[in-house]
Amino acid sequence: MRWEVGSALNIVSILLVVVVIAAMLIWVERRLLGIWQERLGPNRVGPLGLLQVVADMLKIFTKEDWTPPFADKFSFILAPAIIMTVVLMSFSVIPFAPGVGIIDSNIGVLFVLAMASLGAYSVMLGGLSSDNKYALLGSLRAAAQMVSYEVFMGISLLGIVALTGSFNLREIVQAQADGWYVFPQIIGFIIFLIAGVAESHRLPFDIPEAEQEICAGYHTEYSGMKFGMFFVGEYLGLVLISSLITALFFGGWLGPGFLPPIFWFALKASFFVAFFILMRAAIPRPRYDQLMRYGWLFLLPLSLVNLLVTGAVILAGSGG
Amino acid sequence: MFSLIRDTFTSQLVTLWRVFKHMFDKKDTVEYPDVQPYMFPRWRGRIILSRDPDGEERCVACNLCAVACPVDCIALQKAEDENGRWYPEFFRINFSRCIMCGFCEEACPTNAIQLTPDFEMAEYVRQDMVWEKEDLLINGTGKYHDYNFYRVAGMAVGGKDKGEAQNEAPPVDVRSLLP
Ligand code: SF4
Ligand code: SF4
């Protein structure tokens, strides 16, 4: 077996590495949050507390997996599976390095956006089927938030697509050989960053699950491994958004030759993972209506303007 | 509108930067089982019953502590020895209910009951949290070294009659004052 896009070795190792990294993020996030809050974070299980993940996993696997009798069983069980599936599916188009990846798709960007839309079903079904007021509120918020932030998440990427002339993530990375897209597309980058946080409903946009307001939102009724899947799904989403930002705006695997390409990718992606965790540590959650107004009245026009200006510049550059 | 957006953005960025700088600050965590935290002398922790400087039990079984206790976790029974001194026949504190408020210490007229800086009182069996007099009584005087209730109180006990306490004048024979 060789390292080429789509080989079985590739699929298995990407799947394993991505899931293990998402699980390790449980520890990374808690350590980093601790460090930024002048604490230490979990450091007692194993060296540096690295085995905390194992302990957490053991705990979550041995917990009672309870399905409430009033819940709608089928969709209740389906919901956590959807989020894991769609996020893992999205990873299939991410170009990690030359030869490392699962599909070399011509519609990579669209595929990721489509999967992100499907992810909304997970939180909606999870909240609806729980038959719980808090869960319902959470899923209402989630549905509105994800649907509206998806709009300009897509539009913010169109600038890049126009610059590259392709939806293929690999070609987008290769097109950045002489300049990362973050410079011409700085507005697109900021919008994508914000929309990405909102899509993966991480703090500060974790309004669908805001503990202090509505318990745990859409996963209030979940326990055991079903909750674990939502939990890991959220971290997978975090890795996914960081990888996407790396690939779309920061030149993916491109970097000085003294490190192998995959390291550059990992380095850039982990920077963004850490940045998202810093955002969680620092920024308070906006009110729900603030989030919506901010999205529709500010980010949407801004992303449209960005797209128009990009188009005009391309047109002027091509002498048309 | 735009100044609002600008201010919002800058304030978020400033917040991010300030929180990031905490990385280089000294951590507040005390890694407890490895590092013993400094316990303040007046910390309200495990309760003891102290003895007076002569080595006798200080507690006179007055029940004031039991009355003061907001959670009613002190139980005791008065007894009297051959000298007329009162002492508790049993003295029981249920530490699974005690909230370490220190009211008992404040109420005690003899400084017998005192709270100490020890907090390591976890038990696996709930019944073990009920402490009897043997467990509570220590051999020292606790925080107050010189105080001895029977030496300053006017009460007559074996070996000390009325008027013999410290700073106490002999009793006045009111009849002898008659003209
Ligand atoms: S410390 Fe408070 S709760 Fe505990 S025994 Fe004394 S009075 Fe009761
Ligand atoms: S400990 Fe103090 S307050 Fe309690 S019964 Fe004894 S003398 Fe009275």
Coordinates of C-alpha atoms and ligand atoms in Angstrom, one line a residue:
Chain A
M1 CA 0.0 0.0 0.0
R2 CA 1.3 3.4 -0.9
W3 CA 0.5 6.9 0.3
E4 CA -1.9 8.1 -2.4
V5 CA -5.1 9.9 -2.2
G6 CA -7.9 7.4 -1.4
S7 CA -5.9 4.4 -0.6
A8 CA -7.1 2.1 2.2
L9 CA -4.1 3.0 4.4
N10 CA -4.9 6.6 3.9
I11 CA -8.5 6.2 4.9
V12 CA -7.8 4.2 8.0
S13 CA -5.0 6.4 9.3
I14 CA -6.9 9.6 8.7
L15 CA -9.9 8.3 10.4
L16 CA -7.9 7.1 13.4
V17 CA -5.7 10.1 13.7
V18 CA -8.6 12.5 13.4
V19 CA -10.7 10.8 16.0
V20 CA -7.8 10.4 18.4
I21 CA -6.9 14.0 18.0
A22 CA -10.5 15.0 18.7
A23 CA -10.5 12.9 21.8
M24 CA -7.2 14.4 22.9
L25 CA -8.7 17.8 22.5
I26 CA -10.7 17.1 25.6
W27 CA -7.5 17.2 27.5
V28 CA -5.9 19.9 25.5
E29 CA -8.8 22.2 25.9
R30 CA -9.0 21.8 29.6
R31 CA -5.3 22.3 30.1
L32 CA -5.2 25.4 27.9
L33 CA -8.3 26.8 29.6
G34 CA -6.6 26.2 32.9
I35 CA -3.5 27.9 31.8
W36 CA -5.4 30.9 30.6
Q37 CA -7.3 31.1 33.8
E38 CA -4.2 30.9 35.9
R39 CA -5.0 27.3 36.9
L40 CA -3.2 24.1 36.0
G41 CA -5.9 22.0 34.5
P42 CA -6.0 18.2 34.7
N43 CA -2.5 17.1 35.3
R44 CA -2.8 14.1 37.6
V45 CA -3.7 11.1 35.4
G46 CA -0.6 9.9 33.8
P47 CA 2.3 12.2 32.7
L48 CA 1.1 15.8 32.3
G49 CA -2.4 14.4 32.8
L50 CA -2.3 12.9 29.3
L51 CA -4.3 9.9 30.3
Q52 CA -7.2 12.1 31.4
V53 CA -8.7 11.2 28.1
V54 CA -8.6 7.5 28.9
A55 CA -10.2 8.2 32.2
D56 CA -12.9 10.3 30.7
M57 CA -13.5 7.7 28.0
L58 CA -13.8 4.9 30.6
K59 CA -16.2 7.0 32.5
I60 CA -18.4 7.9 29.6
F61 CA -18.4 4.3 28.3
T62 CA -19.4 2.8 31.6
K63 CA -22.1 5.4 32.3
E64 CA -25.7 4.4 32.1
D65 CA -26.9 5.0 28.5
W66 CA -30.4 6.1 29.2
T67 CA -33.1 6.8 26.7
P68 CA -35.9 8.8 28.2
P69 CA -39.2 6.9 27.9
F70 CA -40.9 10.0 26.6
A71 CA -38.4 10.5 23.8
D72 CA -38.8 9.6 20.2
K73 CA -36.5 6.6 20.2
F74 CA -35.5 6.5 16.5
S75 CA -34.5 10.1 16.0
F76 CA -33.1 10.3 19.6
I77 CA -30.6 7.6 18.6
L78 CA -30.1 8.9 15.1
A79 CA -29.1 12.4 16.2
P80 CA -25.7 11.8 17.7
A81 CA -24.8 9.5 14.9
I82 CA -25.6 12.2 12.3
I83 CA -23.1 14.6 13.8
M84 CA -20.3 12.2 14.0
T85 CA -21.0 10.9 10.5
V86 CA -21.2 14.3 8.7
V87 CA -18.2 15.7 10.4
L88 CA -16.1 12.6 9.6
M89 CA -17.4 12.8 6.0
S90 CA -16.3 16.4 5.8
F91 CA -12.8 15.3 6.6
S92 CA -12.7 13.1 3.5
V93 CA -12.2 16.2 1.2
I94 CA -9.6 17.9 3.4
P95 CA -6.2 17.9 1.7
F96 CA -3.8 17.2 4.5
A97 CA -0.7 17.0 2.4
P98 CA 0.2 15.9 -1.1
G99 CA -0.9 12.3 -1.3
V100 CA -2.7 12.4 2.1
G101 CA -6.4 12.7 1.8
I102 CA -9.4 10.5 1.0
I103 CA -11.2 12.1 -1.9
D104 CA -9.8 14.5 -4.4
S105 CA -13.1 16.1 -5.1
N106 CA -13.9 18.7 -7.7
I107 CA -16.6 20.1 -5.4
G108 CA -14.7 19.9 -2.1
V109 CA -15.8 23.3 -0.8
L110 CA -19.4 22.6 -1.7
F111 CA -19.2 19.1 -0.1
V112 CA -18.0 20.6 3.2
L113 CA -20.8 23.2 3.2
A114 CA -23.4 20.6 2.4
M115 CA -22.2 18.4 5.2
A116 CA -22.2 21.4 7.6
S117 CA -25.9 21.9 6.6
L118 CA -26.7 18.3 7.3
G119 CA -25.1 18.7 10.7
A120 CA -27.9 21.0 11.6
Y121 CA -30.2 18.0 11.5
S122 CA -28.3 16.4 14.3
V123 CA -28.9 19.2 16.8
M124 CA -32.5 19.8 15.6
L125 CA -33.4 16.1 15.8
G126 CA -31.6 15.7 19.1
G127 CA -33.5 18.6 20.7
L128 CA -36.9 17.8 19.1
S129 CA -36.9 14.1 19.9
S130 CA -35.9 14.6 23.6
D131 CA -39.3 16.1 24.3
N132 CA -37.8 18.4 26.8
K133 CA -38.3 22.2 27.0
Y134 CA -34.7 23.1 27.3
A135 CA -33.7 20.7 24.5
L136 CA -36.4 22.2 22.3
L137 CA -35.2 25.7 23.0
G138 CA -31.7 24.6 22.3
S139 CA -32.5 23.0 19.0
L140 CA -34.6 26.0 18.0
R141 CA -31.7 28.3 18.6
A142 CA -29.3 25.8 16.9
A143 CA -31.5 25.6 13.8
A144 CA -31.8 29.3 13.4
Q145 CA -28.1 29.9 14.2
M146 CA -26.7 27.2 11.9
V147 CA -29.0 28.1 9.0
S148 CA -28.2 31.7 9.1
Y149 CA -24.5 31.4 9.6
E150 CA -24.3 28.9 6.9
V151 CA -25.4 31.5 4.4
F152 CA -22.4 33.8 4.7
M153 CA -20.0 30.9 5.6
G154 CA -20.6 29.9 2.0
I155 CA -20.5 33.4 0.6
S156 CA -17.3 34.2 2.4
L157 CA -15.6 31.3 0.6
L158 CA -16.8 32.4 -2.9
G159 CA -14.0 35.0 -3.0
I160 CA -11.4 32.2 -2.8
V161 CA -13.3 30.1 -5.3
A162 CA -13.3 33.0 -7.7
L163 CA -9.6 33.6 -7.2
T164 CA -8.7 30.0 -7.8
G165 CA -11.3 29.2 -10.3
S166 CA -12.0 25.9 -8.7
F167 CA -14.0 24.2 -5.9
N168 CA -11.2 21.7 -5.4
L169 CA -9.6 22.1 -2.1
R170 CA -6.3 20.7 -3.4
E171 CA -6.2 23.2 -6.2
I172 CA -7.0 25.9 -3.7
V173 CA -4.0 25.0 -1.6
Q174 CA -1.7 24.8 -4.6
A175 CA -2.9 28.1 -5.9
Q176 CA -1.6 29.7 -2.7
A177 CA 2.0 28.7 -3.5
D178 CA 2.9 32.4 -4.1
G179 CA 0.7 34.0 -1.4
W180 CA -1.7 32.9 1.2
Y181 CA -5.3 33.8 0.5
V182 CA -5.6 35.3 4.0
F183 CA -4.1 38.6 2.6
P184 CA -6.4 39.3 -0.3
Q185 CA -9.3 37.7 1.4
I186 CA -8.8 39.0 4.9
I187 CA -12.5 40.0 5.2
G188 CA -13.5 36.6 3.9
F189 CA -11.2 35.0 6.5
I190 CA -12.7 36.9 9.4
I191 CA -16.3 36.1 8.3
F192 CA -15.4 32.5 7.8
L193 CA -13.7 32.3 11.2
I194 CA -16.8 33.7 12.9
A195 CA -19.2 31.6 10.9
G196 CA -17.1 28.6 11.6
V197 CA -17.3 29.1 15.3
A198 CA -21.0 29.6 15.0
E199 CA -21.4 26.5 12.9
S200 CA -19.5 24.2 15.3
H201 CA -21.4 26.1 18.1
R202 CA -18.4 26.6 20.2
L203 CA -18.1 29.3 22.7
P204 CA -18.7 32.3 22.4
F205 CA -21.4 31.1 20.0
D206 CA -22.5 28.1 22.0
I207 CA -26.0 29.6 22.3
P208 CA -27.7 26.3 21.4
E209 CA -26.2 24.6 24.5
A210 CA -25.6 27.6 26.8
E211 CA -25.3 25.8 30.1
Q212 CA -26.1 28.8 32.2
E213 CA -29.3 29.5 30.3
I214 CA -30.8 26.3 29.1
C215 CA -29.0 23.4 30.9
A216 CA -27.2 21.8 28.0
G217 CA -29.6 22.8 25.3
Y218 CA -30.2 20.1 22.7
H219 CA -28.3 17.4 24.5
T220 CA -29.8 17.9 27.9
E221 CA -31.4 14.4 27.8
Y222 CA -28.4 12.6 26.5
S223 CA -26.1 10.4 28.6
G224 CA -23.4 7.9 28.2
M225 CA -21.9 7.3 24.8
K226 CA -24.6 9.2 23.0
F227 CA -23.6 12.3 24.8
G228 CA -20.0 11.3 24.2
M229 CA -20.7 11.4 20.5
F230 CA -22.1 14.9 20.6
F231 CA -19.1 15.8 22.7
V232 CA -16.5 14.3 20.4
G233 CA -18.5 15.6 17.4
E234 CA -18.0 19.1 18.7
Y235 CA -14.3 18.6 18.9
L236 CA -14.2 17.0 15.5
G237 CA -16.0 20.1 14.2
L238 CA -13.3 22.2 15.9
V239 CA -10.6 20.3 14.1
L240 CA -12.5 20.4 10.9
I241 CA -12.9 24.2 11.0
S242 CA -9.3 24.6 11.9
S243 CA -8.2 22.4 9.0
L244 CA -10.5 24.2 6.6
I245 CA -9.1 27.6 7.6
T246 CA -5.6 26.2 7.2
A247 CA -6.3 24.8 3.8
L248 CA -8.4 27.7 2.5
F249 CA -6.6 30.7 3.8
F250 CA -3.2 29.7 5.1
G251 CA -1.7 27.7 2.4
G252 CA -2.5 24.2 3.8
W253 CA 0.6 22.1 3.7
L254 CA 2.7 24.7 2.0
G255 CA 5.7 25.9 4.0
P256 CA 9.5 26.0 4.0
G257 CA 10.9 22.7 3.1
F258 CA 12.7 21.7 6.3
L259 CA 9.5 20.2 7.7
P260 CA 7.4 17.6 5.8
P261 CA 4.2 19.1 4.4
I262 CA 1.9 17.3 6.9
F263 CA 3.7 19.0 9.8
W264 CA 3.0 22.4 8.3
F265 CA -0.6 21.5 8.0
A266 CA -0.7 20.2 11.6
L267 CA 1.1 23.2 12.9
K268 CA -1.2 25.7 11.3
A269 CA -4.3 23.7 12.2
S270 CA -3.2 23.4 15.8
F271 CA -2.6 27.1 16.0
F272 CA -6.3 27.6 15.1
V273 CA -7.5 25.0 17.5
A274 CA -5.6 26.9 20.2
F275 CA -7.0 30.1 19.0
F276 CA -10.6 28.7 19.2
I277 CA -9.9 27.6 22.7
L278 CA -8.5 31.0 23.6
M279 CA -11.7 32.5 22.3
R280 CA -13.6 30.2 24.6
A281 CA -11.5 31.4 27.5
A282 CA -11.8 35.0 26.7
I283 CA -15.0 36.1 25.0
P284 CA -18.5 36.0 26.7
R285 CA -21.5 34.7 24.8
P286 CA -23.7 37.3 23.0
R287 CA -27.4 37.4 23.5
Y288 CA -29.4 35.3 21.0
D289 CA -30.9 38.2 19.2
Q290 CA -27.6 40.0 19.1
L291 CA -26.2 37.0 17.3
M292 CA -28.9 37.0 14.7
R293 CA -28.8 40.7 14.1
Y294 CA -25.0 40.7 13.9
G295 CA -25.2 37.9 11.4
W296 CA -27.9 39.2 9.1
L297 CA -27.3 42.9 9.3
F298 CA -23.5 43.0 9.4
L299 CA -21.8 39.8 8.3
L300 CA -24.1 39.1 5.4
P301 CA -23.7 42.5 3.7
L302 CA -20.0 42.5 4.4
S303 CA -19.5 39.1 2.8
L304 CA -21.5 40.2 -0.2
V305 CA -19.4 43.4 -0.5
N306 CA -16.3 41.2 -0.2
L307 CA -17.5 39.0 -3.0
L308 CA -18.3 41.9 -5.2
V309 CA -15.0 43.6 -4.7
T310 CA -13.1 40.4 -5.3
G311 CA -15.0 39.9 -8.5
A312 CA -14.3 43.5 -9.6
V313 CA -10.6 43.1 -8.9
I314 CA -10.4 39.9 -10.8
L315 CA -12.3 41.4 -13.7
A316 CA -10.0 44.4 -13.7
G317 CA -6.9 42.2 -13.5
S318 CA -7.9 40.1 -16.4
G319 CA -8.3 43.2 -18.5
G320 CA -12.0 42.4 -19.1
Chain B
M1 CA -23.0 51.9 13.6
F2 CA -19.4 51.6 12.4
S3 CA -17.8 53.1 15.5
L4 CA -19.9 50.6 17.4
I5 CA -18.6 47.7 15.3
R6 CA -15.0 49.0 15.5
D7 CA -15.2 49.3 19.3
T8 CA -16.7 45.9 19.6
F9 CA -13.9 44.4 17.5
T10 CA -11.1 46.1 19.3
S11 CA -12.6 45.3 22.7
Q12 CA -12.8 41.6 21.7
L13 CA -9.2 41.6 20.5
V14 CA -8.0 43.3 23.6
T15 CA -9.8 40.7 25.6
L16 CA -8.2 37.9 23.7
W17 CA -4.7 39.4 24.2
R18 CA -5.2 40.0 27.9
V19 CA -6.5 36.5 28.5
F20 CA -3.6 35.2 26.5
K21 CA -1.1 37.0 28.7
H22 CA -2.4 35.0 31.7
M23 CA -0.4 32.2 30.3
F24 CA 2.8 33.7 31.7
D25 CA 1.4 34.5 35.1
K26 CA 1.9 32.5 38.2
K27 CA -0.7 29.9 38.6
D28 CA -2.9 30.1 41.7
T29 CA -3.4 26.3 42.0
V30 CA -2.0 24.7 45.1
E31 CA -1.4 21.0 44.2
Y32 CA -2.9 19.9 47.5
P33 CA -1.9 16.3 48.3
D34 CA 1.7 17.0 47.1
V35 CA 1.9 20.5 48.6
Q36 CA 0.3 21.3 51.9
P37 CA -1.6 24.6 51.7
Y38 CA -0.9 27.1 54.4
M39 CA -3.7 26.9 56.9
F40 CA -4.5 30.0 58.8
P41 CA -4.4 29.6 62.6
R42 CA -7.9 30.7 63.0
W43 CA -9.2 28.4 60.2
R44 CA -12.5 26.8 61.3
G45 CA -11.8 23.1 60.8
R46 CA -12.0 19.9 62.9
I47 CA -13.4 20.5 66.4
I48 CA -11.5 19.6 69.5
L49 CA -12.3 19.6 73.2
S50 CA -9.4 21.1 75.2
R51 CA -8.2 20.7 78.8
D52 CA -7.3 23.4 81.2
P53 CA -3.7 24.0 82.3
D54 CA -4.1 21.5 85.1
G55 CA -5.0 18.8 82.7
E56 CA -8.7 18.6 83.6
E57 CA -11.5 18.7 81.1
R58 CA -12.6 22.2 80.4
C59 CA -16.1 21.4 79.3
V60 CA -18.6 21.9 82.0
A61 CA -21.5 20.4 80.1
C62 CA -23.4 23.6 80.0
N63 CA -25.0 22.7 76.7
L64 CA -24.6 26.2 75.3
C65 CA -22.7 24.9 72.3
A66 CA -25.4 22.4 71.5
V67 CA -28.0 25.2 71.7
A68 CA -25.9 27.5 69.5
C69 CA -25.3 24.9 66.9
P70 CA -27.5 25.8 63.9
V71 CA -27.5 22.2 62.6
D72 CA -27.9 20.5 66.0
C73 CA -25.0 18.2 65.6
I74 CA -23.7 18.3 69.1
A75 CA -25.1 16.0 71.7
L76 CA -23.9 15.7 75.3
Q77 CA -25.0 14.6 78.7
K78 CA -24.1 16.3 82.0
A79 CA -22.5 14.4 84.8
E80 CA -20.9 15.5 88.1
D81 CA -17.8 14.2 89.8
E82 CA -17.2 13.8 93.5
N83 CA -15.7 17.3 93.7
G84 CA -18.9 18.9 92.3
R85 CA -17.3 19.6 89.0
W86 CA -19.5 19.2 86.0
Y87 CA -18.3 17.3 83.0
P88 CA -19.9 15.7 80.0
E89 CA -20.7 12.0 80.4
F90 CA -20.6 11.7 76.7
F91 CA -19.9 14.4 74.1
R92 CA -20.7 13.6 70.5
I93 CA -20.3 15.7 67.4
N94 CA -21.8 14.5 64.1
F95 CA -19.3 15.8 61.6
S96 CA -21.4 14.8 58.7
R97 CA -23.7 17.6 59.7
C98 CA -21.3 20.1 61.1
I99 CA -20.9 23.1 58.9
M100 CA -17.8 24.4 60.6
C101 CA -19.5 27.7 61.5
G102 CA -17.7 28.1 64.8
F103 CA -20.8 29.2 66.7
C104 CA -20.1 26.5 69.3
E105 CA -16.7 28.0 69.9
E106 CA -18.2 31.4 70.4
A107 CA -20.9 30.2 72.7
C108 CA -18.6 28.2 75.0
P109 CA -18.0 30.0 78.3
T110 CA -15.0 27.8 79.2
N111 CA -13.0 27.8 75.9
A112 CA -13.4 24.1 75.9
I113 CA -14.7 23.5 72.4
Q114 CA -12.3 24.9 69.7
L115 CA -12.0 24.7 66.0
T116 CA -8.6 23.8 64.5
P117 CA -7.0 24.2 61.1
D118 CA -7.3 20.5 60.3
F119 CA -9.7 19.8 57.4
E120 CA -8.7 16.3 56.4
M121 CA -11.7 14.6 57.8
A122 CA -13.0 12.5 54.9
E123 CA -14.3 9.0 55.8
Y124 CA -15.5 6.1 53.7
V125 CA -18.2 5.0 56.2
R126 CA -20.6 7.7 57.3
Q127 CA -20.8 6.4 60.8
D128 CA -17.2 7.2 61.2
M129 CA -18.0 10.8 61.0
V130 CA -19.6 10.7 64.4
W131 CA -16.9 11.6 66.9
E132 CA -17.1 10.7 70.6
K133 CA -15.5 12.5 73.5
E134 CA -12.5 10.2 73.4
D135 CA -11.9 11.3 69.8
L136 CA -12.4 15.0 70.4
L137 CA -10.6 15.4 73.7
I138 CA -7.0 16.5 73.3
N139 CA -4.3 16.7 76.0
G140 CA -3.5 20.4 75.6
T141 CA -5.1 23.7 76.1
G142 CA -5.7 24.6 72.5
K143 CA -5.6 28.2 71.6
Y144 CA -6.0 29.6 75.1
H145 CA -3.1 28.5 77.3
D146 CA -3.8 30.1 80.7
Y147 CA -7.5 30.0 81.0
N148 CA -9.0 27.8 83.7
F149 CA -12.7 28.2 84.2
Y150 CA -13.0 26.9 87.8
R151 CA -10.2 29.2 88.9
V152 CA -11.9 32.3 87.8
A153 CA -15.5 31.3 88.4
G154 CA -17.2 32.0 91.7
M155 CA -18.6 28.5 91.9
A156 CA -17.4 26.3 94.8
V157 CA -16.0 23.0 93.8
G158 CA -13.9 20.5 95.8
G159 CA -10.6 22.1 96.7
K160 CA -11.7 25.6 96.0
D161 CA -14.3 27.4 98.1
K162 CA -16.2 30.6 97.5
G163 CA -14.0 33.6 97.4
E164 CA -10.9 31.7 96.5
A165 CA -10.9 32.2 92.8
Q166 CA -8.6 34.6 91.1
N167 CA -9.6 38.3 91.4
E168 CA -12.4 37.3 93.7
A169 CA -12.9 39.0 97.1
P170 CA -13.9 36.7 99.9
P171 CA -17.7 36.7 100.3
V172 CA -19.1 39.4 102.5
D173 CA -21.0 38.3 105.5
V174 CA -23.9 40.6 105.2
R175 CA -25.0 40.1 108.8
S176 CA -21.7 41.4 110.1
L177 CA -22.4 44.7 108.5
L178 CA -25.3 45.3 110.8
P179 CA -24.8 48.3 113.0
Ligands
SF4_1 S1 -19.0 24.5 64.1 FE1 -21.2 25.1 63.9 S2 -22.2 23.4 63.0 FE2 -20.2 22.6 63.8 S3 -20.6 21.9 65.8 FE3 -20.0 24.0 66.1 S4 -21.9 25.2 66.1 FE4 -22.4 23.1 65.2
SF4_2 S1 -18.1 22.6 75.1 FE1 -18.3 24.6 76.1 S2 -20.4 25.3 75.5 FE2 -20.3 23.1 75.1 S3 -21.1 22.1 76.9 FE3 -18.9 22.2 77.1 S4 -18.6 24.0 78.3 FE4 -20.6 24.2 77.4

